Amino acid sequence: MFDPRVAVASLSGESDAEWARHAVPHVGAAFLGGVALDEPAQEAARALVARGRSEFLTDDPLAFVEEQLVALADTDVFAAVNVRSTTVDPIRDVAALCADHDAGVEINAHCRQDELCAVGCGETLLRDTDRLVEYVTTAADSEAPVGVKVRAEVGGVLLSELAPRLAAAGASWIHVDAMDTESVVADVVAAAPDLFVVANNGVRGRETAHEYLRYGADAVSVGRPSDDPVVLRRVRAAVDEWFDGDATDPSRDAGREVPHR
């Protein structure tokens, strides 16, 4: 889906076009956002800012998204916009906009802040799977590439059961924040082999990148240190090493079979 198989992951209020441009020499993809699309989601974002978090606050979310995508038009990076909405119509609108700019749209089923969950955004969608599938189907109808960012370790949610439904709805990728359960990546890979799997959480260098790749991830994404070129260079070197076939898989030396694509 993108190459090199390294991405920078959305950080609310920080991941804009300027941030992505700094990462371009090291990555194949940049997930911008998250962007609150409708009024309840924007109100939740304003509440988060009031207690000191960074968020993108804008009177016209679509104009903001277009401005960011235009600013990246002269790069080779695959850009996707991570979005939040309590209703489906804004998903349709932003997906159409992304399609016009050869960009992707990523449905945010990941954020766990109380304000977002209270209005039905973020990880709430992991339990409201029918609505999440509707969002994916609607976005896919625009012909923009569509993905979903998810979180592991949400009670009662099995990503291995959700992933095939997302693929059937038209998703091209799933962006998995593994939390402290890195092996969940292998479960998702096995359950939905047609999805491009981007693994996230704690990616800092060779050890962490190769762990996710041994579990079958197609790519890794860097979150908090995504503005640190030293980390990005280190992760890029590790991923290139893996896909060039120069990496040794320690799981094989231990006699343990680990999915590896």
GROMACS .gro file of C-alpha atoms in nm:
model
  261
    1MET     CA    1   0.000   0.000   0.000
    2PHE     CA    2   0.292   0.231   0.071
    3ASP     CA    3   0.668   0.207   0.064
    4PRO     CA    4   0.885   0.234   0.263
    5ARG     CA    5   0.674   0.043   0.514
    6VAL     CA    6   0.707   0.307   0.785
    7ALA     CA    7   0.438   0.560   0.877
    8VAL     CA    8   0.401   0.841   1.123
    9ALA     CA    9   0.083   0.817   1.327
   10SER     CA   10  -0.172   1.085   1.404
   11LEU     CA   11  -0.128   1.283   1.724
   12SER     CA   12  -0.424   1.504   1.796
   13GLY     CA   13  -0.352   1.871   1.744
   14GLU     CA   14   0.002   1.804   1.624
   15SER     CA   15  -0.011   1.588   1.310
   16ASP     CA   16  -0.057   1.837   1.031
   17ALA     CA   17   0.109   1.884   0.691
   18GLU     CA   18   0.412   2.062   0.835
   19TRP     CA   19   0.470   1.773   1.077
   20ALA     CA   20   0.434   1.525   0.791
   21ARG     CA   21   0.678   1.711   0.567
   22HIS     CA   22   0.951   1.677   0.830
   23ALA     CA   23   0.898   1.300   0.827
   24VAL     CA   24   0.881   1.257   0.448
   25PRO     CA   25   1.250   1.160   0.402
   26HIS     CA   26   1.199   0.859   0.630
   27VAL     CA   27   0.844   0.731   0.573
   28GLY     CA   28   0.600   0.610   0.314
   29ALA     CA   29   0.282   0.729   0.486
   30ALA     CA   30   0.159   1.000   0.721
   31PHE     CA   31  -0.168   0.977   0.912
   32LEU     CA   32  -0.286   1.333   0.976
   33GLY     CA   33  -0.532   1.435   1.243
   34GLY     CA   34  -0.737   1.345   1.428
   35VAL     CA   35  -0.992   1.586   1.292
   36ALA     CA   36  -1.333   1.629   1.453
   37LEU     CA   37  -1.586   1.657   1.173
   38ASP     CA   38  -1.928   1.722   1.324
   39GLU     CA   39  -2.044   1.949   1.604
   40PRO     CA   40  -2.057   1.689   1.887
   41ALA     CA   41  -1.707   1.570   1.799
   42GLN     CA   42  -1.584   1.931   1.781
   43GLU     CA   43  -1.744   2.011   2.116
   44ALA     CA   44  -1.562   1.714   2.268
   45ALA     CA   45  -1.238   1.842   2.115
   46ARG     CA   46  -1.297   2.185   2.267
   47ALA     CA   47  -1.349   2.022   2.607
   48LEU     CA   48  -1.019   1.839   2.566
   49VAL     CA   49  -0.839   2.164   2.483
   50ALA     CA   50  -0.995   2.324   2.791
   51ARG     CA   51  -0.818   2.067   3.007
   52GLY     CA   52  -0.485   2.111   2.835
   53ARG     CA   53  -0.477   1.862   2.547
   54SER     CA   54  -0.384   1.950   2.189
   55GLU     CA   55  -0.663   1.932   1.930
   56PHE     CA   56  -0.729   2.075   1.586
   57LEU     CA   57  -1.010   2.326   1.636
   58THR     CA   58  -1.149   2.474   1.317
   59ASP     CA   59  -1.478   2.625   1.205
   60ASP     CA   60  -1.453   2.439   0.874
   61PRO     CA   61  -1.305   2.090   0.914
   62LEU     CA   62  -1.330   2.007   0.542
   63ALA     CA   63  -1.145   2.322   0.443
   64PHE     CA   64  -0.880   2.239   0.701
   65VAL     CA   65  -0.840   1.885   0.562
   66GLU     CA   66  -0.812   2.014   0.207
   67GLU     CA   67  -0.552   2.272   0.309
   68GLN     CA   68  -0.339   1.999   0.469
   69LEU     CA   69  -0.364   1.766   0.169
   70VAL     CA   70  -0.278   2.042  -0.077
   71ALA     CA   71   0.030   2.120   0.130
   72LEU     CA   72   0.150   1.762   0.079
   73ALA     CA   73   0.064   1.734  -0.289
   74ASP     CA   74   0.424   1.774  -0.403
   75THR     CA   75   0.550   1.484  -0.188
   76ASP     CA   76   0.552   1.110  -0.254
   77VAL     CA   77   0.414   1.025   0.088
   78PHE     CA   78   0.075   0.851   0.113
   79ALA     CA   79  -0.139   1.086   0.320
   80ALA     CA   80  -0.445   0.974   0.511
   81VAL     CA   81  -0.663   1.179   0.744
   82ASN     CA   82  -0.772   1.032   1.075
   83VAL     CA   83  -1.125   1.153   1.149
   84ARG     CA   84  -1.388   1.145   1.422
   85SER     CA   85  -1.759   1.187   1.376
   86THR     CA   86  -2.080   1.094   1.554
   87THR     CA   87  -2.274   1.082   1.227
   88VAL     CA   88  -2.216   0.928   0.887
   89ASP     CA   89  -2.268   1.224   0.650
   90PRO     CA   90  -1.940   1.401   0.741
   91ILE     CA   91  -1.759   1.072   0.677
   92ARG     CA   92  -1.900   1.069   0.325
   93ASP     CA   93  -1.795   1.428   0.268
   94VAL     CA   94  -1.439   1.393   0.394
   95ALA     CA   95  -1.388   1.067   0.204
   96ALA     CA   96  -1.494   1.233  -0.121
   97LEU     CA   97  -1.250   1.515  -0.051
   98CYS     CA   98  -0.969   1.268   0.019
   99ALA     CA   99  -1.049   1.081  -0.302
  100ASP     CA  100  -1.013   1.405  -0.497
  101HIS     CA  101  -0.662   1.447  -0.353
  102ASP     CA  102  -0.550   1.083  -0.393
  103ALA     CA  103  -0.544   1.055  -0.015
  104GLY     CA  104  -0.694   0.809   0.229
  105VAL     CA  105  -0.938   0.846   0.515
  106GLU     CA  106  -0.886   0.668   0.848
  107ILE     CA  107  -1.184   0.619   1.079
  108ASN     CA  108  -1.082   0.681   1.438
  109ALA     CA  109  -1.202   0.392   1.656
  110HIS     CA  110  -0.908   0.443   1.886
  111CYS     CA  111  -0.918   0.751   2.111
  112ARG     CA  112  -1.025   0.671   2.467
  113GLN     CA  113  -1.071   1.017   2.622
  114ASP     CA  114  -1.395   1.039   2.819
  115GLU     CA  115  -1.517   1.344   2.628
  116LEU     CA  116  -1.490   1.165   2.293
  117CYS     CA  117  -1.636   0.839   2.415
  118ALA     CA  118  -1.931   1.022   2.572
  119VAL     CA  119  -2.046   1.145   2.230
  120GLY     CA  120  -1.985   0.812   2.057
  121CYS     CA  121  -1.644   0.870   1.899
  122GLY     CA  122  -1.315   0.691   1.939
  123GLU     CA  123  -1.302   0.347   2.094
  124THR     CA  124  -1.680   0.356   2.146
  125LEU     CA  125  -1.700   0.247   1.783
  126LEU     CA  126  -1.522  -0.078   1.868
  127ARG     CA  127  -1.835  -0.181   2.056
  128ASP     CA  128  -2.078  -0.014   1.814
  129THR     CA  129  -1.957  -0.227   1.524
  130ASP     CA  130  -2.261  -0.176   1.304
  131ARG     CA  131  -2.201   0.199   1.303
  132LEU     CA  132  -1.829   0.151   1.244
  133VAL     CA  133  -1.900  -0.078   0.948
  134GLU     CA  134  -2.146   0.180   0.812
  135TYR     CA  135  -1.873   0.446   0.831
  136VAL     CA  136  -1.629   0.223   0.643
  137THR     CA  137  -1.883   0.130   0.377
  138THR     CA  138  -1.979   0.494   0.327
  139ALA     CA  139  -1.620   0.608   0.299
  140ALA     CA  140  -1.530   0.325   0.061
  141ASP     CA  141  -1.813   0.425  -0.171
  142SER     CA  142  -1.617   0.746  -0.240
  143GLU     CA  143  -1.335   0.533  -0.388
  144ALA     CA  144  -1.086   0.679  -0.142
  145PRO     CA  145  -0.866   0.421   0.032
  146VAL     CA  146  -1.019   0.360   0.375
  147GLY     CA  147  -0.865   0.238   0.698
  148VAL     CA  148  -0.956   0.214   1.063
  149LYS     CA  149  -0.737   0.285   1.364
  150VAL     CA  150  -0.818   0.052   1.652
  151ARG     CA  151  -0.693  -0.017   2.001
  152ALA     CA  152  -0.619  -0.349   2.165
  153GLU     CA  153  -0.714  -0.432   2.524
  154VAL     CA  154  -1.066  -0.285   2.505
  155GLY     CA  155  -1.284  -0.506   2.720
  156GLY     CA  156  -1.516  -0.735   2.529
  157VAL     CA  157  -1.367  -0.646   2.189
  158LEU     CA  158  -1.183  -0.904   1.980
  159LEU     CA  159  -0.997  -0.736   1.697
  160SER     CA  160  -0.969  -1.073   1.525
  161GLU     CA  161  -1.348  -1.076   1.494
  162LEU     CA  162  -1.377  -0.712   1.394
  163ALA     CA  163  -1.107  -0.712   1.126
  164PRO     CA  164  -1.286  -0.940   0.876
  165ARG     CA  165  -1.598  -0.725   0.901
  166LEU     CA  166  -1.395  -0.414   0.823
  167ALA     CA  167  -1.236  -0.584   0.523
  168ALA     CA  168  -1.576  -0.695   0.393
  169ALA     CA  169  -1.703  -0.337   0.430
  170GLY     CA  170  -1.425  -0.206   0.205
  171ALA     CA  171  -1.139  -0.121   0.438
  172SER     CA  172  -0.791  -0.139   0.284
  173TRP     CA  173  -0.592  -0.120   0.607
  174ILE     CA  174  -0.621  -0.157   0.981
  175HIS     CA  175  -0.395   0.049   1.206
  176VAL     CA  176  -0.350  -0.144   1.530
  177ASP     CA  177  -0.240   0.022   1.853
  178ALA     CA  178  -0.130  -0.299   2.023
  179MET     CA  179  -0.099  -0.144   2.369
  180ASP     CA  180   0.085  -0.412   2.573
  181THR     CA  181  -0.042  -0.706   2.367
  182GLU     CA  182   0.188  -0.707   2.065
  183SER     CA  183   0.077  -1.056   1.964
  184VAL     CA  184  -0.269  -0.920   1.877
  185VAL     CA  185  -0.113  -0.822   1.545
  186ALA     CA  186  -0.074  -1.191   1.457
  187ASP     CA  187  -0.442  -1.251   1.541
  188VAL     CA  188  -0.553  -0.971   1.310
  189VAL     CA  189  -0.323  -1.088   1.029
  190ALA     CA  190  -0.460  -1.441   1.051
  191ALA     CA  191  -0.823  -1.327   1.067
  192ALA     CA  192  -0.812  -1.074   0.781
  193PRO     CA  193  -0.528  -1.158   0.542
  194ASP     CA  194  -0.651  -0.909   0.281
  195LEU     CA  195  -0.607  -0.611   0.513
  196PHE     CA  196  -0.281  -0.417   0.513
  197VAL     CA  197  -0.185  -0.421   0.881
  198VAL     CA  198  -0.002  -0.123   1.030
  199ALA     CA  199   0.129  -0.194   1.381
  200ASN     CA  200   0.164   0.087   1.633
  201ASN     CA  201   0.276   0.139   1.993
  202GLY     CA  202   0.627   0.170   2.123
  203VAL     CA  203   0.799   0.156   1.783
  204ARG     CA  204   1.141   0.307   1.846
  205GLY     CA  205   1.398   0.101   1.655
  206ARG     CA  206   1.507  -0.241   1.533
  207GLU     CA  207   1.384  -0.451   1.825
  208THR     CA  208   1.034  -0.309   1.838
  209ALA     CA  209   0.988  -0.283   1.462
  210HIS     CA  210   1.105  -0.639   1.402
  211GLU     CA  211   0.880  -0.773   1.677
  212TYR     CA  212   0.572  -0.641   1.498
  213LEU     CA  213   0.700  -0.756   1.160
  214ARG     CA  214   0.758  -1.107   1.296
  215TYR     CA  215   0.395  -1.111   1.397
  216GLY     CA  216   0.302  -1.041   1.035
  217ALA     CA  217   0.253  -0.664   1.024
  218ASP     CA  218   0.286  -0.514   0.677
  219ALA     CA  219   0.419  -0.186   0.818
  220VAL     CA  220   0.484  -0.006   1.145
  221SER     CA  221   0.396   0.343   1.257
  222VAL     CA  222   0.575   0.579   1.493
  223GLY     CA  223   0.362   0.783   1.732
  224ARG     CA  224   0.500   1.003   2.008
  225PRO     CA  225   0.857   1.038   1.873
  226SER     CA  226   0.734   1.099   1.518
  227ASP     CA  227   0.901   1.440   1.520
  228ASP     CA  228   1.241   1.290   1.608
  229PRO     CA  229   1.447   1.224   1.292
  230VAL     CA  230   1.687   1.001   1.485
  231VAL     CA  231   1.404   0.762   1.575
  232LEU     CA  232   1.259   0.775   1.225
  233ARG     CA  233   1.595   0.695   1.065
  234ARG     CA  234   1.644   0.406   1.305
  235VAL     CA  235   1.299   0.259   1.238
  236ARG     CA  236   1.335   0.307   0.864
  237ALA     CA  237   1.669   0.123   0.865
  238ALA     CA  238   1.516  -0.163   1.062
  239VAL     CA  239   1.217  -0.196   0.831
  240ASP     CA  240   1.431  -0.178   0.517
  241GLU     CA  241   1.655  -0.446   0.665
  242TRP     CA  242   1.357  -0.670   0.729
  243PHE     CA  243   1.203  -0.641   0.385
  244ASP     CA  244   1.540  -0.665   0.213
  245GLY     CA  245   1.579  -1.005   0.379
  246ASP     CA  246   1.882  -0.911   0.585
  247ALA     CA  247   1.719  -0.955   0.925
  248THR     CA  248   1.755  -1.264   1.139
  249ASP     CA  249   1.427  -1.383   1.289
  250PRO     CA  250   1.511  -1.482   1.648
  251SER     CA  251   1.182  -1.673   1.680
  252ARG     CA  252   1.311  -1.924   1.426
  253ASP     CA  253   1.630  -1.971   1.625
  254ALA     CA  254   1.414  -2.048   1.925
  255GLY     CA  255   1.214  -2.304   1.728
  256ARG     CA  256   0.891  -2.105   1.764
  257GLU     CA  257   0.671  -2.038   1.464
  258VAL     CA  258   0.558  -1.676   1.435
  259PRO     CA  259   0.352  -1.549   1.140
  260HIS     CA  260   0.577  -1.364   0.896
  261ARG     CA  261   0.463  -1.211   0.568
   0.00000   0.00000   0.00000
